Amino acid sequence: MAIRTLVGVCAGASLLALAQAAAAQDHSHHAPTKPAADPHAGHDMPMSSAEPMTDHASMGHTMTSPYGPWPINRDASGTGWQPDAGEHGGIHTVRGDLMVMTHAMLNLVYDSQSGSRGGDKTFVAGMLMTSARRDFDDGSKLNLRAMLSPDPLMGKSGYPLLLAAGETADGVNPLVDRQHPHDLFMELSASYSKHLSDKDSVYGYIGLPGEPAFGPPAFMHRMSAMDSPEAPITHHWLDSTHIVFGVTTLGWAHDRFKIETSAFKGREPDEKRWGIDPPRLDSWSVRAAWNPSDQWSLQASYADVSAPEQLEPDEDETKWSASAIHTRRLGEGGWWSSTLAWGRKTNDHGESKDGWLLESAVHPNDRWTVFARAERIETDELVPGVGGGHGPLYTVGKASVGVVRDWRIAEHVRFGLGGLYAMNRVPTALEPLYGGDPDGAMLFVRLKVD
C-alpha cells in the first residue's frame, strides 16, 4: 500500500506540473531569455514568479545549479557533470517558494536481434522525472528529485541485446544477451548545498535509490546517448551504479573543479522491479571532475564495491572510470555532443576486464537527431564456466548508428519516429554460438515532454 501511495504522489505531482506548464501562456518556447543588465544580477533565479521557464538553451545564464554557483546546464544525472554548453531539459515553473522541473520521455520499441542467441520483442522504456527546489536567503539550496521508469512493464527478462550481460530475471540464472529492466523507482533523492563564496560550495546528496559519485553521467542522461533506445553493453563498466538502493554523497566544488565521495550499497537491484530494496552503505567511491571550458567535461573515479552481483554474493569488485565529454552548439538551437569513456572492473582474484565506449549525437535542429556508438569490452559472462559462474574471457565489440525525426505537436511535446542498426563482432571461438557476427535493429516511436 505504501508503495502504491508513493507512486501515486510522484506521478500525480509530475502530471500536475506538466498540466500547469502546458496551460500557461508563454510567448514562445524558443524565444531566448533576456539577459540581465548586470552580469551578476539574476544569477540565482528569484522564486516569486509563477510563469513557466522553458528555454533550456538560455537557462544556464539565469539559473544556477542546486549544488553550487555554476550554470544548471552543467548538471547531469546524480551529482555528475556535463559540459556547460549542454542542455538541461524540462519544463520549469515557479510556484511560490519552489521551482518545479518536470521532464518525460517514453519509447515504444520493436527490437530484433539476429542469430541463434537473438530474439524479437516489443517493449516500452523511458522515464518520468520531476524535482522541487527551494533557495534560501543565505544562499543554501534544497532539492528533491524523483524519477520513475516504465521498464518493469517489459518483464523481468528485459529485452534482447546481444553481448550484454548482468543481473538476473529469476534470482537463479544470469541475464545474457539481454538488457535488464530498470526498477520503477530510478531515483528518490534529496540534496542540500551551501555557498562558501562566489566560486565555492559544499553539498550533500542522499538517495533511495540514487546515483553515487562514480563514472560519467548515466547513459539515458548523456546527450550523446539519450536519443538511442538501446542500452550500451559497457553499462556495467561505466554507469550501472546509477540506481543503487542507498547512497550518500559529500562534495566540494571550486569554480570548474570538484571532488566528491560516496558511501553506497554495492549490490545491484534484485529481480523484483516494482519495489524498493533494503538500503545498505557497504561500498564507497571517489570522483574528481573538471570542466576546463564550456565545451568540455572530464572525470576520473574509483569505487570499491561490495558483492555487486546477486548470483555471486561472496565476490567483491573494484572499478575505475575515466571519461571526456565534448559538447558544442550548432546555430541557435542545435548541438553536437560526444563521449569517450573507459572503465575497468577487477575482482577479488585480481582479474581485470576493460570496457571502452565512443558515442556521438548530432542535433542540427528541432527535427532531426543522428546518433552513433562504438564499444569494446572484455567479458567472461557470455558463456558459463564449468559448474556455473563466469566462463572464459572474450573480447567482443559492437557498433550502432541511428536517426530519429521529431515533430512538435504541442508547446512542450514532441513526437518522434526513429530506428537504428547495430553490428556485433565476436571472436572465432564464439561464432558457432552466435552464428557468425550477428546484427540487430530497432524501430521506435517516442513521446518527449520538455
CSV table of N, CA and C in Angstrom, one decimal, residues 124-265:
chain,number,residue,atom,x,y,z
A,124,VAL,N,8.2,-1.1,-23.9
A,124,VAL,CA,8.1,0.3,-23.5
A,124,VAL,C,9.2,0.6,-22.6
A,125,ALA,N,9.9,1.7,-22.8
A,125,ALA,CA,11.0,2.2,-21.9
A,125,ALA,C,11.0,3.7,-21.8
A,126,GLY,N,11.7,4.2,-20.9
A,126,GLY,CA,11.7,5.7,-20.7
A,126,GLY,C,11.8,6.1,-19.3
A,127,MET,N,11.4,7.3,-19.0
A,127,MET,CA,11.4,7.9,-17.7
A,127,MET,C,10.5,9.1,-17.5
A,128,LEU,N,10.1,9.3,-16.3
A,128,LEU,CA,9.3,10.5,-15.9
A,128,LEU,C,10.0,11.1,-14.7
A,129,MET,N,10.5,12.3,-14.8
A,129,MET,CA,11.3,12.9,-13.8
A,129,MET,C,10.7,14.2,-13.3
A,130,THR,N,10.7,14.5,-12.0
A,130,THR,CA,10.3,15.7,-11.5
A,130,THR,C,11.1,16.1,-10.3
A,131,SER,N,11.3,17.4,-10.1
A,131,SER,CA,12.1,17.9,-9.0
A,131,SER,C,11.5,19.2,-8.4
A,132,ALA,N,11.7,19.4,-7.2
A,132,ALA,CA,11.2,20.6,-6.5
A,132,ALA,C,12.4,21.2,-5.7
A,133,ARG,N,12.6,22.5,-5.9
A,133,ARG,CA,13.8,23.2,-5.4
A,133,ARG,C,13.4,24.4,-4.6
A,134,ARG,N,14.1,24.6,-3.4
A,134,ARG,CA,13.9,25.8,-2.6
A,134,ARG,C,15.2,26.5,-2.4
A,135,ASP,N,15.3,27.8,-2.7
A,135,ASP,CA,16.5,28.6,-2.5
A,135,ASP,C,16.3,29.4,-1.3
A,136,PHE,N,17.2,29.4,-0.4
A,136,PHE,CA,17.1,30.2,0.9
A,136,PHE,C,17.9,31.5,0.8
A,137,ASP,N,17.6,32.4,1.7
A,137,ASP,CA,18.2,33.7,1.7
A,137,ASP,C,19.7,33.7,1.9
A,138,ASP,N,20.2,32.7,2.7
A,138,ASP,CA,21.6,32.6,3.0
A,138,ASP,C,22.4,31.9,1.8
A,139,GLY,N,21.8,31.6,0.7
A,139,GLY,CA,22.4,31.0,-0.4
A,139,GLY,C,22.4,29.5,-0.5
A,140,SER,N,21.9,28.9,0.6
A,140,SER,CA,21.7,27.4,0.6
A,140,SER,C,20.5,27.0,-0.3
A,141,LYS,N,20.6,25.7,-0.7
A,141,LYS,CA,19.5,25.2,-1.6
A,141,LYS,C,19.1,23.8,-1.2
A,142,LEU,N,17.9,23.5,-1.2
A,142,LEU,CA,17.3,22.2,-1.0
A,142,LEU,C,16.7,21.7,-2.3
A,143,ASN,N,17.0,20.5,-2.7
A,143,ASN,CA,16.4,20.0,-4.0
A,143,ASN,C,15.9,18.6,-3.7
A,144,LEU,N,14.7,18.3,-4.1
A,144,LEU,CA,14.1,17.0,-4.0
A,144,LEU,C,13.8,16.5,-5.4
A,145,ARG,N,14.2,15.2,-5.7
A,145,ARG,CA,14.0,14.7,-7.1
A,145,ARG,C,13.5,13.3,-7.1
A,146,ALA,N,12.6,13.0,-8.0
A,146,ALA,CA,12.0,11.7,-8.2
A,146,ALA,C,12.1,11.3,-9.7
A,147,MET,N,12.4,10.1,-10.0
A,147,MET,CA,12.4,9.6,-11.4
A,147,MET,C,11.8,8.2,-11.4
A,148,LEU,N,10.8,8.0,-12.2
A,148,LEU,CA,10.1,6.8,-12.4
A,148,LEU,C,10.3,6.2,-13.8
A,149,SER,N,10.3,4.9,-13.9
A,149,SER,CA,10.5,4.3,-15.2
A,149,SER,C,9.4,3.2,-15.5
A,150,PRO,N,9.0,3.1,-16.7
A,150,PRO,CA,8.0,2.1,-17.1
A,150,PRO,C,8.7,0.7,-17.4
A,151,ASP,N,10.0,0.6,-17.2
A,151,ASP,CA,10.8,-0.6,-17.6
A,151,ASP,C,10.2,-1.9,-17.0
A,152,PRO,N,9.7,-1.9,-15.8
A,152,PRO,CA,9.2,-3.2,-15.3
A,152,PRO,C,8.1,-3.8,-16.1
A,153,LEU,N,7.4,-3.0,-16.9
A,153,LEU,CA,6.3,-3.5,-17.8
A,153,LEU,C,6.9,-4.4,-18.8
A,154,MET,N,8.2,-4.3,-19.2
A,154,MET,CA,8.7,-5.2,-20.2
A,154,MET,C,9.0,-6.6,-19.7
A,155,GLY,N,8.8,-6.8,-18.4
A,155,GLY,CA,9.1,-8.2,-17.8
A,155,GLY,C,10.4,-8.3,-17.2
A,156,LYS,N,10.6,-9.2,-16.3
A,156,LYS,CA,11.9,-9.4,-15.6
A,156,LYS,C,13.1,-9.7,-16.5
A,157,SER,N,12.8,-10.3,-17.6
A,157,SER,CA,13.9,-10.7,-18.5
A,157,SER,C,14.4,-9.5,-19.4
A,158,GLY,N,13.8,-8.4,-19.4
A,158,GLY,CA,14.2,-7.3,-20.2
A,158,GLY,C,14.0,-7.5,-21.7
A,159,TYR,N,14.9,-7.0,-22.5
A,159,TYR,CA,14.8,-7.1,-23.9
A,159,TYR,C,16.0,-7.7,-24.5
A,160,PRO,N,15.9,-8.3,-25.7
A,160,PRO,CA,17.1,-8.9,-26.4
A,160,PRO,C,18.2,-7.8,-26.7
A,161,LEU,N,19.4,-8.1,-26.3
A,161,LEU,CA,20.5,-7.2,-26.7
A,161,LEU,C,21.8,-8.0,-26.7
A,162,LEU,N,22.2,-8.4,-27.9
A,162,LEU,CA,23.4,-9.2,-28.0
A,162,LEU,C,24.6,-8.6,-27.3
A,163,LEU,N,25.4,-9.5,-26.6
A,163,LEU,CA,26.6,-9.2,-26.0
A,163,LEU,C,26.5,-8.5,-24.6
A,164,ALA,N,25.2,-8.2,-24.3
A,164,ALA,CA,25.0,-7.6,-23.0
A,164,ALA,C,24.9,-8.7,-21.9
A,165,ALA,N,25.3,-8.4,-20.7
A,165,ALA,CA,25.1,-9.3,-19.6
A,165,ALA,C,25.1,-8.6,-18.3
A,166,GLY,N,24.4,-9.1,-17.3
A,166,GLY,CA,24.3,-8.5,-16.0
A,166,GLY,C,23.0,-8.7,-15.3
A,167,GLU,N,23.0,-8.8,-14.0
A,167,GLU,CA,21.8,-9.0,-13.2
A,167,GLU,C,21.1,-10.3,-13.5
A,168,THR,N,19.9,-10.5,-13.0
A,168,THR,CA,19.1,-11.8,-13.2
A,168,THR,C,17.7,-11.5,-13.3
A,169,ALA,N,16.9,-12.4,-13.9
A,169,ALA,CA,15.5,-12.3,-14.1
A,169,ALA,C,14.8,-13.1,-13.0
A,170,ASP,N,15.4,-14.1,-12.5
A,170,ASP,CA,14.7,-15.1,-11.6
A,170,ASP,C,15.5,-15.3,-10.3
A,171,GLY,N,16.6,-14.7,-10.0
A,171,GLY,CA,17.4,-14.9,-8.8
A,171,GLY,C,18.2,-16.1,-8.9
A,172,VAL,N,18.2,-16.8,-10.0
A,172,VAL,CA,19.0,-18.1,-10.2
A,172,VAL,C,19.9,-18.0,-11.4
A,173,ASN,N,19.4,-17.6,-12.5
A,173,ASN,CA,20.2,-17.6,-13.7
A,173,ASN,C,20.5,-16.2,-14.2
A,174,PRO,N,21.7,-16.0,-14.7
A,174,PRO,CA,22.1,-14.6,-15.1
A,174,PRO,C,21.4,-14.3,-16.5
A,175,LEU,N,21.2,-13.0,-16.7
A,175,LEU,CA,20.7,-12.5,-17.9
A,175,LEU,C,21.9,-12.3,-18.9
A,176,VAL,N,21.9,-13.0,-20.0
A,176,VAL,CA,22.9,-13.0,-21.0
A,176,VAL,C,22.3,-12.7,-22.4
A,177,ASP,N,22.9,-11.8,-23.1
A,177,ASP,CA,22.4,-11.3,-24.4
A,177,ASP,C,21.0,-10.7,-24.2
A,178,ARG,N,20.9,-10.1,-23.1
A,178,ARG,CA,19.6,-9.3,-22.8
A,178,ARG,C,20.0,-8.1,-21.9
A,179,GLN,N,19.2,-7.1,-22.1
A,179,GLN,CA,19.4,-5.9,-21.2
A,179,GLN,C,18.3,-6.0,-20.1
A,180,HIS,N,18.7,-5.9,-18.9
A,180,HIS,CA,17.8,-6.0,-17.8
A,180,HIS,C,16.9,-4.7,-17.7
A,181,PRO,N,15.7,-4.8,-17.2
A,181,PRO,CA,14.9,-3.6,-17.0
A,181,PRO,C,15.4,-2.9,-15.8
A,182,HIS,N,15.2,-1.6,-15.8
A,182,HIS,CA,15.4,-0.8,-14.6
A,182,HIS,C,14.2,-0.8,-13.7
A,183,ASP,N,14.4,-0.5,-12.4
A,183,ASP,CA,13.3,-0.5,-11.4
A,183,ASP,C,12.3,0.6,-11.7
A,184,LEU,N,11.1,0.4,-11.2
A,184,LEU,CA,10.1,1.5,-11.2
A,184,LEU,C,10.7,2.8,-10.7
A,185,PHE,N,11.3,2.7,-9.5
A,185,PHE,CA,12.0,3.9,-8.8
A,185,PHE,C,13.4,3.9,-9.3
A,186,MET,N,13.7,4.8,-10.2
A,186,MET,CA,15.1,5.0,-10.6
A,186,MET,C,15.8,6.0,-9.7
A,187,GLU,N,15.1,6.9,-9.1
A,187,GLU,CA,15.7,7.9,-8.2
A,187,GLU,C,14.7,8.5,-7.3
A,188,LEU,N,14.9,8.5,-6.0
A,188,LEU,CA,14.2,9.3,-5.0
A,188,LEU,C,15.3,9.9,-4.1
A,189,SER,N,15.6,11.2,-4.3
A,189,SER,CA,16.8,11.7,-3.7
A,189,SER,C,16.5,13.1,-3.2
A,190,ALA,N,17.4,13.6,-2.3
A,190,ALA,CA,17.4,14.9,-1.7
A,190,ALA,C,18.8,15.4,-1.7
A,191,SER,N,19.0,16.7,-1.9
A,191,SER,CA,20.3,17.3,-1.8
A,191,SER,C,20.2,18.7,-1.1
A,192,TYR,N,21.3,19.0,-0.4
A,192,TYR,CA,21.4,20.4,0.2
A,192,TYR,C,22.7,20.9,0.0
A,193,SER,N,22.8,22.2,-0.4
A,193,SER,CA,24.1,22.8,-0.7
A,193,SER,C,24.2,24.1,0.0
A,194,LYS,N,25.4,24.5,0.2
A,194,LYS,CA,25.7,25.8,0.9
A,194,LYS,C,26.9,26.5,0.2
A,195,HIS,N,26.6,27.8,-0.3
A,195,HIS,CA,27.6,28.6,-0.9
A,195,HIS,C,28.7,29.0,0.2
A,196,LEU,N,29.9,28.8,-0.1
A,196,LEU,CA,31.0,29.3,0.7
A,196,LEU,C,31.6,30.6,0.2
A,197,SER,N,31.5,30.8,-1.1
A,197,SER,CA,31.9,32.1,-1.8
A,197,SER,C,31.2,32.1,-3.2
A,198,ASP,N,31.6,33.1,-4.0
A,198,ASP,CA,31.1,33.2,-5.3
A,198,ASP,C,31.5,32.0,-6.2
A,199,LYS,N,32.6,31.3,-5.8
A,199,LYS,CA,33.0,30.2,-6.6
A,199,LYS,C,33.1,28.8,-5.8
A,200,ASP,N,32.8,28.8,-4.6
A,200,ASP,CA,32.9,27.6,-3.8
A,200,ASP,C,31.6,27.2,-3.1
A,201,SER,N,31.4,25.9,-3.1
A,201,SER,CA,30.2,25.4,-2.4
A,201,SER,C,30.5,24.0,-1.9
A,202,VAL,N,29.7,23.6,-0.9
A,202,VAL,CA,29.7,22.2,-0.4
A,202,VAL,C,28.3,21.7,-0.5
A,203,TYR,N,28.2,20.4,-0.7
A,203,TYR,CA,26.8,19.8,-0.9
A,203,TYR,C,26.8,18.4,-0.3
A,204,GLY,N,25.6,18.0,0.0
A,204,GLY,CA,25.3,16.6,0.4
A,204,GLY,C,24.1,16.1,-0.4
A,205,TYR,N,24.1,14.8,-0.7
A,205,TYR,CA,23.1,14.2,-1.5
A,205,TYR,C,22.8,12.8,-0.9
A,206,ILE,N,21.5,12.4,-0.8
A,206,ILE,CA,21.2,11.1,-0.4
A,206,ILE,C,20.1,10.6,-1.3
A,207,GLY,N,20.1,9.3,-1.5
A,207,GLY,CA,19.1,8.7,-2.4
A,207,GLY,C,18.7,7.3,-2.0
A,208,LEU,N,17.5,7.0,-2.2
A,208,LEU,CA,17.0,5.6,-2.1
A,208,LEU,C,15.9,5.4,-3.1
A,209,PRO,N,16.2,5.0,-4.3
A,209,PRO,CA,17.6,4.9,-4.9
A,209,PRO,C,18.2,6.2,-5.3
A,210,GLY,N,19.5,6.1,-5.6
A,210,GLY,CA,20.2,7.3,-6.1
A,210,GLY,C,21.5,6.9,-6.9
A,211,GLU,N,22.3,7.9,-7.2
A,211,GLU,CA,23.5,7.6,-8.0
A,211,GLU,C,24.7,8.1,-7.3
A,212,PRO,N,25.7,7.2,-6.9
A,212,PRO,CA,26.9,7.7,-6.3
A,212,PRO,C,27.9,8.4,-7.2
A,213,ALA,N,28.9,8.9,-6.6
A,213,ALA,CA,29.9,9.6,-7.4
A,213,ALA,C,30.9,8.6,-8.1
A,214,PHE,N,30.4,8.1,-9.2
A,214,PHE,CA,31.3,7.2,-10.0
A,214,PHE,C,30.9,7.3,-11.5
A,215,GLY,N,31.9,7.4,-12.3
A,215,GLY,CA,31.6,7.3,-13.8
A,215,GLY,C,31.1,8.6,-14.4
A,216,PRO,N,30.9,8.5,-15.7
A,216,PRO,CA,30.2,9.6,-16.4
A,216,PRO,C,28.7,9.6,-16.1
A,217,PRO,N,28.0,10.6,-16.5
A,217,PRO,CA,26.5,10.6,-16.3
A,217,PRO,C,25.9,9.3,-16.9
A,218,ALA,N,24.9,8.8,-16.3
A,218,ALA,CA,24.2,7.6,-16.8
A,218,ALA,C,23.8,7.8,-18.2
A,219,PHE,N,23.8,6.7,-19.0
A,219,PHE,CA,23.6,6.8,-20.5
A,219,PHE,C,22.3,7.4,-20.9
A,220,MET,N,21.2,7.2,-20.1
A,220,MET,CA,19.9,7.8,-20.5
A,220,MET,C,19.9,9.4,-20.2
A,221,HIS,N,21.0,9.9,-19.6
A,221,HIS,CA,21.1,11.3,-19.3
A,221,HIS,C,22.2,12.0,-20.1
A,222,ARG,N,23.1,11.2,-20.8
A,222,ARG,CA,24.1,11.8,-21.6
A,222,ARG,C,23.5,12.3,-22.9
A,223,MET,N,23.8,13.5,-23.4
A,223,MET,CA,23.3,14.0,-24.6
A,223,MET,C,23.8,13.2,-25.8
A,224,SER,N,24.9,12.5,-25.7
A,224,SER,CA,25.4,11.7,-26.8
A,224,SER,C,24.7,10.4,-26.9
A,225,ALA,N,23.9,10.0,-25.9
A,225,ALA,CA,23.2,8.7,-25.9
A,225,ALA,C,21.7,8.7,-25.7
A,226,MET,N,21.2,9.8,-25.2
A,226,MET,CA,19.8,9.8,-24.7
A,226,MET,C,18.8,9.6,-25.8
A,227,ASP,N,19.1,9.8,-27.0
A,227,ASP,CA,18.2,9.6,-28.1
A,227,ASP,C,18.1,8.2,-28.6
A,228,SER,N,19.1,7.4,-28.2
A,228,SER,CA,19.1,6.0,-28.7
A,228,SER,C,18.3,5.1,-27.7
A,229,PRO,N,17.4,4.3,-28.2
A,229,PRO,CA,16.7,3.4,-27.3
A,229,PRO,C,17.4,2.2,-26.8
A,230,GLU,N,18.7,2.0,-27.3
A,230,GLU,CA,19.5,0.9,-27.0
A,230,GLU,C,20.5,1.1,-25.9
A,231,ALA,N,20.5,0.3,-24.8
A,231,ALA,CA,21.5,0.5,-23.8
A,231,ALA,C,22.9,0.1,-24.2
A,232,PRO,N,23.9,0.7,-23.8
A,232,PRO,CA,25.3,0.3,-24.2
A,232,PRO,C,25.7,-1.0,-23.5
A,233,ILE,N,26.5,-1.8,-24.1
A,233,ILE,CA,27.0,-3.0,-23.5
A,233,ILE,C,28.1,-2.7,-22.5
A,234,THR,N,28.6,-1.5,-22.4
A,234,THR,CA,29.5,-1.1,-21.4
A,234,THR,C,28.8,-0.6,-20.1
A,235,HIS,N,27.5,-0.7,-20.1
A,235,HIS,CA,26.7,-0.2,-19.0
A,235,HIS,C,27.3,-0.6,-17.6
A,236,HIS,N,27.7,-1.9,-17.4
A,236,HIS,CA,28.2,-2.4,-16.1
A,236,HIS,C,29.6,-2.0,-15.9
A,237,TRP,N,30.3,-1.5,-16.8
A,237,TRP,CA,31.7,-0.9,-16.6
A,237,TRP,C,31.6,0.5,-16.2
A,238,LEU,N,30.7,1.3,-16.7
A,238,LEU,CA,30.7,2.7,-16.6
A,238,LEU,C,29.7,3.3,-15.7
A,239,ASP,N,28.4,2.9,-15.7
A,239,ASP,CA,27.4,3.6,-15.0
A,239,ASP,C,26.2,2.8,-14.4
A,240,SER,N,26.5,1.5,-14.2
A,240,SER,CA,25.5,0.6,-13.6
A,240,SER,C,25.1,1.0,-12.2
A,241,THR,N,26.0,1.8,-11.5
A,241,THR,CA,25.7,2.2,-10.2
A,241,THR,C,24.7,3.4,-10.1
A,242,HIS,N,24.1,3.8,-11.3
A,242,HIS,CA,23.2,5.0,-11.3
A,242,HIS,C,21.9,4.7,-10.5
A,243,ILE,N,21.6,3.5,-10.2
A,243,ILE,CA,20.4,3.2,-9.5
A,243,ILE,C,20.7,2.2,-8.4
A,244,VAL,N,21.3,2.7,-7.3
A,244,VAL,CA,21.6,1.8,-6.1
A,244,VAL,C,20.7,2.2,-5.0
A,245,PHE,N,20.3,1.2,-4.2
A,245,PHE,CA,19.3,1.5,-3.1
A,245,PHE,C,20.0,1.8,-1.8
A,246,GLY,N,20.5,3.0,-1.7
A,246,GLY,CA,21.2,3.6,-0.6
A,246,GLY,C,22.4,4.2,-1.1
A,247,VAL,N,22.5,5.6,-1.0
A,247,VAL,CA,23.7,6.3,-1.4
A,247,VAL,C,23.7,7.6,-0.6
A,248,THR,N,24.9,8.0,-0.1
A,248,THR,CA,25.1,9.3,0.5
A,248,THR,C,26.4,9.9,-0.2
A,249,THR,N,26.3,11.2,-0.6
A,249,THR,CA,27.5,11.8,-1.2
A,249,THR,C,27.8,13.1,-0.6
A,250,LEU,N,29.0,13.4,-0.4
A,250,LEU,CA,29.5,14.7,0.1
A,250,LEU,C,30.5,15.3,-0.9
A,251,GLY,N,30.3,16.6,-1.3
A,251,GLY,CA,31.2,17.1,-2.3
A,251,GLY,C,31.6,18.6,-2.0
A,252,TRP,N,32.7,19.0,-2.6
A,252,TRP,CA,33.2,20.3,-2.5
A,252,TRP,C,33.5,20.7,-4.0
A,253,ALA,N,33.1,21.9,-4.4
A,253,ALA,CA,33.3,22.4,-5.7
A,253,ALA,C,33.9,23.8,-5.6
A,254,HIS,N,34.9,24.0,-6.5
A,254,HIS,CA,35.5,25.3,-6.7
A,254,HIS,C,35.5,25.7,-8.1
A,255,ASP,N,34.7,26.6,-8.5
A,255,ASP,CA,34.6,27.1,-9.9
A,255,ASP,C,34.3,25.9,-10.8
A,256,ARG,N,35.3,25.5,-11.6
A,256,ARG,CA,35.1,24.4,-12.6
A,256,ARG,C,35.7,23.1,-12.2
A,257,PHE,N,36.1,23.0,-10.9
A,257,PHE,CA,36.6,21.7,-10.4
A,257,PHE,C,35.8,21.3,-9.2
A,258,LYS,N,35.7,19.9,-9.0
A,258,LYS,CA,35.1,19.4,-7.8
A,258,LYS,C,35.6,18.1,-7.5
A,259,ILE,N,35.5,17.7,-6.2
A,259,ILE,CA,35.8,16.4,-5.8
A,259,ILE,C,34.7,15.9,-4.8
A,260,GLU,N,34.3,14.7,-4.9
A,260,GLU,CA,33.2,14.2,-4.1
A,260,GLU,C,33.4,12.7,-3.8
A,261,THR,N,32.8,12.3,-2.7
A,261,THR,CA,32.9,10.9,-2.3
A,261,THR,C,31.6,10.4,-1.8
A,262,SER,N,31.3,9.1,-2.0
A,262,SER,CA,30.0,8.5,-1.7
A,262,SER,C,30.2,7.2,-0.9
A,263,ALA,N,29.3,6.9,0.0
A,263,ALA,CA,29.1,5.6,0.5
A,263,ALA,C,27.7,5.1,0.0
A,264,PHE,N,27.7,3.9,-0.5
A,264,PHE,CA,26.5,3.4,-1.2
A,264,PHE,C,26.4,1.9,-1.0
A,265,LYS,N,25.3,1.3,-1.5
A,265,LYS,CA,25.0,-0.1,-1.5
A,265,LYS,C,25.6,-0.7,-2.7
